[in-house]
């Protein structure tokens, strides 16, 4: 199946707002299973976050493009880059609570899990405490989740839903 991709550039400035917008657009458009919704950091004079939608068919792409354009969104074909951060993807709704790495790989579109600073892949029986916030990134055509060690030998996704801002304590 050939993916059909479009970019929506709402010029939002932060990932949290972009995540919320992606979920809102997916609900409004009633996007089917198999859709990928990603965020992309756009650098330059006006750094911001763009969104991409990868849909399973050309008719769905055309319909989404028409509806988004009618709502005043700036829409263009293709993706801004190859390293999008996946927010919506097959199986994401099953990634809640604590799961094994094997469960993550079996029940979602994630191809691989890596551990920050580790050379070896984690064991399939390693626990991942999802925090209900799993944001893998595209790397060389694979959807890769970066995790980091946690208490008791478990892992947690590297990205947390509510990061502490830099210098929050001063």
PDB file of C-alpha atoms in Angstrom:
ATOM      1  CA  UNK A   1       0.000   0.000   0.000  1.00  0.00           C
ATOM      2  CA  UNK A   2       1.446   3.346  -1.067  1.00  0.00           C
ATOM      3  CA  UNK A   3       1.142   6.010   1.606  1.00  0.00           C
ATOM      4  CA  UNK A   4      -0.497   9.274   0.720  1.00  0.00           C
ATOM      5  CA  UNK A   5       0.865  12.200   2.699  1.00  0.00           C
ATOM      6  CA  UNK A   6      -0.073  15.818   3.238  1.00  0.00           C
ATOM      7  CA  UNK A   7       1.282  18.541   5.480  1.00  0.00           C
ATOM      8  CA  UNK A   8      -0.858  20.913   7.526  1.00  0.00           C
ATOM      9  CA  UNK A   9       1.067  23.962   8.674  1.00  0.00           C
ATOM     10  CA  UNK A  10      -0.846  25.701  11.455  1.00  0.00           C
ATOM     11  CA  UNK A  11       2.423  27.262  12.683  1.00  0.00           C
ATOM     12  CA  UNK A  12       1.808  26.229  16.277  1.00  0.00           C
ATOM     13  CA  UNK A  13       4.805  26.798  18.508  1.00  0.00           C
ATOM     14  CA  UNK A  14       4.811  23.810  20.851  1.00  0.00           C
ATOM     15  CA  UNK A  15       4.401  20.053  20.675  1.00  0.00           C
ATOM     16  CA  UNK A  16       1.590  19.853  23.204  1.00  0.00           C
ATOM     17  CA  UNK A  17      -0.608  22.204  21.147  1.00  0.00           C
ATOM     18  CA  UNK A  18       0.345  20.308  17.973  1.00  0.00           C
ATOM     19  CA  UNK A  19      -0.621  16.979  19.609  1.00  0.00           C
ATOM     20  CA  UNK A  20      -4.021  18.369  20.610  1.00  0.00           C
ATOM     21  CA  UNK A  21      -4.585  19.771  17.123  1.00  0.00           C
ATOM     22  CA  UNK A  22      -3.679  16.440  15.505  1.00  0.00           C
ATOM     23  CA  UNK A  23      -6.198  14.628  17.706  1.00  0.00           C
ATOM     24  CA  UNK A  24      -8.870  17.239  16.966  1.00  0.00           C
ATOM     25  CA  UNK A  25      -8.276  17.013  13.203  1.00  0.00           C
ATOM     26  CA  UNK A  26      -8.326  13.205  13.315  1.00  0.00           C
ATOM     27  CA  UNK A  27     -11.684  13.281  15.117  1.00  0.00           C
ATOM     28  CA  UNK A  28     -13.179  15.932  12.799  1.00  0.00           C
ATOM     29  CA  UNK A  29     -12.054  14.061   9.698  1.00  0.00           C
ATOM     30  CA  UNK A  30     -12.969  10.618  11.132  1.00  0.00           C
ATOM     31  CA  UNK A  31      -9.587   9.291  10.018  1.00  0.00           C
ATOM     32  CA  UNK A  32      -9.463   5.501   9.614  1.00  0.00           C
ATOM     33  CA  UNK A  33      -7.179   2.932  11.228  1.00  0.00           C
ATOM     34  CA  UNK A  34      -3.880   2.937   9.401  1.00  0.00           C
ATOM     35  CA  UNK A  35      -3.533   6.719   9.518  1.00  0.00           C
ATOM     36  CA  UNK A  36      -0.335   8.255  10.829  1.00  0.00           C
ATOM     37  CA  UNK A  37      -0.356  11.768  12.300  1.00  0.00           C
ATOM     38  CA  UNK A  38       3.050  13.247  13.005  1.00  0.00           C
ATOM     39  CA  UNK A  39       4.592  16.473  14.229  1.00  0.00           C
ATOM     40  CA  UNK A  40       7.604  18.041  12.564  1.00  0.00           C
ATOM     41  CA  UNK A  41       9.853  20.771  13.932  1.00  0.00           C
ATOM     42  CA  UNK A  42      10.256  23.537  11.352  1.00  0.00           C
ATOM     43  CA  UNK A  43      13.381  25.593  11.845  1.00  0.00           C
ATOM     44  CA  UNK A  44      14.265  28.944  10.368  1.00  0.00           C
ATOM     45  CA  UNK A  45      13.160  32.528  10.925  1.00  0.00           C
ATOM     46  CA  UNK A  46       9.868  31.404  12.502  1.00  0.00           C
ATOM     47  CA  UNK A  47      10.466  28.078  14.274  1.00  0.00           C
ATOM     48  CA  UNK A  48       7.207  26.194  14.707  1.00  0.00           C
ATOM     49  CA  UNK A  49       5.590  22.769  14.494  1.00  0.00           C
ATOM     50  CA  UNK A  50       3.953  21.436  11.326  1.00  0.00           C
ATOM     51  CA  UNK A  51       1.741  18.358  11.097  1.00  0.00           C
ATOM     52  CA  UNK A  52       1.675  15.545   8.581  1.00  0.00           C
ATOM     53  CA  UNK A  53      -1.071  13.029   7.885  1.00  0.00           C
ATOM     54  CA  UNK A  54      -0.318   9.771   6.097  1.00  0.00           C
ATOM     55  CA  UNK A  55      -3.529   8.198   4.867  1.00  0.00           C
ATOM     56  CA  UNK A  56      -4.071   4.703   3.451  1.00  0.00           C
ATOM     57  CA  UNK A  57      -5.591   5.777   0.113  1.00  0.00           C
ATOM     58  CA  UNK A  58      -5.648   8.553  -2.471  1.00  0.00           C
ATOM     59  CA  UNK A  59      -9.425   9.204  -2.122  1.00  0.00           C
ATOM     60  CA  UNK A  60      -9.025   9.641   1.657  1.00  0.00           C
ATOM     61  CA  UNK A  61      -6.127  12.015   1.050  1.00  0.00           C
ATOM     62  CA  UNK A  62      -8.154  14.124  -1.397  1.00  0.00           C
ATOM     63  CA  UNK A  63     -11.130  14.267   0.972  1.00  0.00           C
ATOM     64  CA  UNK A  64      -8.925  15.247   3.936  1.00  0.00           C
ATOM     65  CA  UNK A  65      -7.158  17.896   1.862  1.00  0.00           C
ATOM     66  CA  UNK A  66     -10.462  19.400   0.671  1.00  0.00           C
ATOM     67  CA  UNK A  67     -11.961  19.462   4.168  1.00  0.00           C
ATOM     68  CA  UNK A  68      -8.831  20.938   5.769  1.00  0.00           C
ATOM     69  CA  UNK A  69      -8.531  23.609   3.068  1.00  0.00           C
ATOM     70  CA  UNK A  70     -12.228  24.466   3.468  1.00  0.00           C
ATOM     71  CA  UNK A  71     -11.556  25.032   7.185  1.00  0.00           C
ATOM     72  CA  UNK A  72      -8.800  27.514   6.341  1.00  0.00           C
ATOM     73  CA  UNK A  73      -5.767  25.301   6.999  1.00  0.00           C
ATOM     74  CA  UNK A  74      -2.652  25.671   4.869  1.00  0.00           C
ATOM     75  CA  UNK A  75      -2.217  22.239   3.262  1.00  0.00           C
ATOM     76  CA  UNK A  76       0.516  20.982   0.938  1.00  0.00           C
ATOM     77  CA  UNK A  77       1.443  17.580  -0.498  1.00  0.00           C
ATOM     78  CA  UNK A  78       4.177  15.470   1.083  1.00  0.00           C
ATOM     79  CA  UNK A  79       5.891  15.702   4.431  1.00  0.00           C
ATOM     80  CA  UNK A  80       8.176  18.447   5.760  1.00  0.00           C
ATOM     81  CA  UNK A  81      10.932  15.921   6.598  1.00  0.00           C
ATOM     82  CA  UNK A  82      11.566  12.218   7.180  1.00  0.00           C
ATOM     83  CA  UNK A  83      11.880  12.312  10.969  1.00  0.00           C
ATOM     84  CA  UNK A  84       8.368  13.048  12.151  1.00  0.00           C
ATOM     85  CA  UNK A  85       7.277  12.339  15.718  1.00  0.00           C
ATOM     86  CA  UNK A  86       4.266  10.011  15.598  1.00  0.00           C
ATOM     87  CA  UNK A  87       1.249  10.993  17.699  1.00  0.00           C
ATOM     88  CA  UNK A  88      -1.421   9.019  15.839  1.00  0.00           C
ATOM     89  CA  UNK A  89      -0.471   5.612  14.494  1.00  0.00           C
ATOM     90  CA  UNK A  90      -1.865   2.080  14.350  1.00  0.00           C
ATOM     91  CA  UNK A  91      -2.035   0.567  17.822  1.00  0.00           C
ATOM     92  CA  UNK A  92      -1.368   3.755  19.800  1.00  0.00           C
ATOM     93  CA  UNK A  93      -4.606   3.340  21.760  1.00  0.00           C
ATOM     94  CA  UNK A  94      -3.387  -0.036  23.080  1.00  0.00           C
ATOM     95  CA  UNK A  95      -0.200   1.477  24.550  1.00  0.00           C
ATOM     96  CA  UNK A  96      -1.509   2.267  28.014  1.00  0.00           C
ATOM     97  CA  UNK A  97      -0.280   1.258  31.432  1.00  0.00           C
ATOM     98  CA  UNK A  98       2.638  -1.145  31.688  1.00  0.00           C
ATOM     99  CA  UNK A  99       3.430  -3.477  28.787  1.00  0.00           C
ATOM    100  CA  UNK A 100       6.319  -5.640  27.697  1.00  0.00           C
ATOM    101  CA  UNK A 101       8.454  -4.494  24.787  1.00  0.00           C
ATOM    102  CA  UNK A 102       7.121  -7.547  22.910  1.00  0.00           C
ATOM    103  CA  UNK A 103       3.544  -6.259  23.436  1.00  0.00           C
ATOM    104  CA  UNK A 104       4.501  -2.796  22.179  1.00  0.00           C
ATOM    105  CA  UNK A 105       6.041  -4.227  19.014  1.00  0.00           C
ATOM    106  CA  UNK A 106       3.222  -6.726  18.428  1.00  0.00           C
ATOM    107  CA  UNK A 107       0.260  -4.429  19.011  1.00  0.00           C
ATOM    108  CA  UNK A 108       1.433  -1.169  17.454  1.00  0.00           C
ATOM    109  CA  UNK A 109       3.169   0.210  14.380  1.00  0.00           C
ATOM    110  CA  UNK A 110       6.381   0.726  16.372  1.00  0.00           C
ATOM    111  CA  UNK A 111       9.185  -1.205  14.676  1.00  0.00           C
ATOM    112  CA  UNK A 112      11.869  -0.958  17.326  1.00  0.00           C
ATOM    113  CA  UNK A 113      12.559   0.234  20.868  1.00  0.00           C
ATOM    114  CA  UNK A 114      15.950   1.654  21.785  1.00  0.00           C
ATOM    115  CA  UNK A 115      17.273   2.628  25.186  1.00  0.00           C
ATOM    116  CA  UNK A 116      18.992   5.977  25.553  1.00  0.00           C
ATOM    117  CA  UNK A 117      22.727   5.399  25.989  1.00  0.00           C
ATOM    118  CA  UNK A 118      22.533   1.622  25.483  1.00  0.00           C
ATOM    119  CA  UNK A 119      24.082  -0.284  22.610  1.00  0.00           C
ATOM    120  CA  UNK A 120      21.902  -3.402  22.839  1.00  0.00           C
ATOM    121  CA  UNK A 121      18.183  -3.624  22.205  1.00  0.00           C
ATOM    122  CA  UNK A 122      16.040  -4.211  25.306  1.00  0.00           C
ATOM    123  CA  UNK A 123      14.764  -7.730  25.940  1.00  0.00           C
ATOM    124  CA  UNK A 124      11.240  -8.394  24.637  1.00  0.00           C
ATOM    125  CA  UNK A 125      10.238  -9.209  28.250  1.00  0.00           C
ATOM    126  CA  UNK A 126      11.372  -5.806  29.569  1.00  0.00           C
ATOM    127  CA  UNK A 127       8.507  -3.763  31.009  1.00  0.00           C
ATOM    128  CA  UNK A 128       7.657  -0.356  29.545  1.00  0.00           C
ATOM    129  CA  UNK A 129       5.698   1.990  31.802  1.00  0.00           C
ATOM    130  CA  UNK A 130       3.960   4.050  29.123  1.00  0.00           C
ATOM    131  CA  UNK A 131       2.473   6.862  31.177  1.00  0.00           C
ATOM    132  CA  UNK A 132      -0.144   6.731  28.387  1.00  0.00           C
ATOM    133  CA  UNK A 133       2.191   8.919  26.297  1.00  0.00           C
ATOM    134  CA  UNK A 134       4.168   7.031  23.647  1.00  0.00           C
ATOM    135  CA  UNK A 135       5.704   9.203  20.906  1.00  0.00           C
ATOM    136  CA  UNK A 136       8.032   7.261  18.597  1.00  0.00           C
ATOM    137  CA  UNK A 137       9.929   8.968  15.775  1.00  0.00           C
ATOM    138  CA  UNK A 138      10.631   7.970  12.212  1.00  0.00           C
ATOM    139  CA  UNK A 139      14.276   6.995  11.748  1.00  0.00           C
ATOM    140  CA  UNK A 140      15.457   5.622   8.401  1.00  0.00           C
ATOM    141  CA  UNK A 141      11.951   4.445   7.510  1.00  0.00           C
ATOM    142  CA  UNK A 142      11.336   2.754  10.877  1.00  0.00           C
ATOM    143  CA  UNK A 143       9.102   3.936  13.691  1.00  0.00           C
ATOM    144  CA  UNK A 144      11.446   3.919  16.705  1.00  0.00           C
ATOM    145  CA  UNK A 145      10.565   4.525  20.337  1.00  0.00           C
ATOM    146  CA  UNK A 146      13.390   5.844  22.477  1.00  0.00           C
ATOM    147  CA  UNK A 147      13.088   4.806  26.109  1.00  0.00           C
ATOM    148  CA  UNK A 148      15.158   5.348  29.234  1.00  0.00           C
ATOM    149  CA  UNK A 149      15.764   3.236  32.339  1.00  0.00           C
ATOM    150  CA  UNK A 150      13.323   3.506  35.234  1.00  0.00           C
ATOM    151  CA  UNK A 151      12.944   1.990  38.688  1.00  0.00           C
ATOM    152  CA  UNK A 152      13.068  -1.794  38.984  1.00  0.00           C
ATOM    153  CA  UNK A 153      14.615  -2.466  35.579  1.00  0.00           C
ATOM    154  CA  UNK A 154      11.612  -1.152  33.670  1.00  0.00           C
ATOM    155  CA  UNK A 155      11.756   1.442  30.914  1.00  0.00           C
ATOM    156  CA  UNK A 156       9.774   4.624  30.296  1.00  0.00           C
ATOM    157  CA  UNK A 157       9.402   6.582  27.045  1.00  0.00           C
ATOM    158  CA  UNK A 158      12.060   9.275  26.765  1.00  0.00           C
ATOM    159  CA  UNK A 159       9.421  11.921  26.081  1.00  0.00           C
ATOM    160  CA  UNK A 160       7.188  12.684  29.036  1.00  0.00           C
ATOM    161  CA  UNK A 161       3.745  14.285  28.630  1.00  0.00           C
ATOM    162  CA  UNK A 162       4.397  17.262  30.920  1.00  0.00           C
ATOM    163  CA  UNK A 163       8.100  18.098  30.945  1.00  0.00           C
ATOM    164  CA  UNK A 164       9.434  20.461  33.574  1.00  0.00           C
ATOM    165  CA  UNK A 165      10.480  23.672  31.827  1.00  0.00           C
ATOM    166  CA  UNK A 166      14.156  24.530  31.963  1.00  0.00           C
ATOM    167  CA  UNK A 167      15.040  26.709  34.937  1.00  0.00           C
ATOM    168  CA  UNK A 168      11.604  26.129  36.532  1.00  0.00           C
ATOM    169  CA  UNK A 169      13.066  26.378  39.993  1.00  0.00           C
ATOM    170  CA  UNK A 170      14.672  29.823  39.596  1.00  0.00           C
TER     171      UNK A 170
END
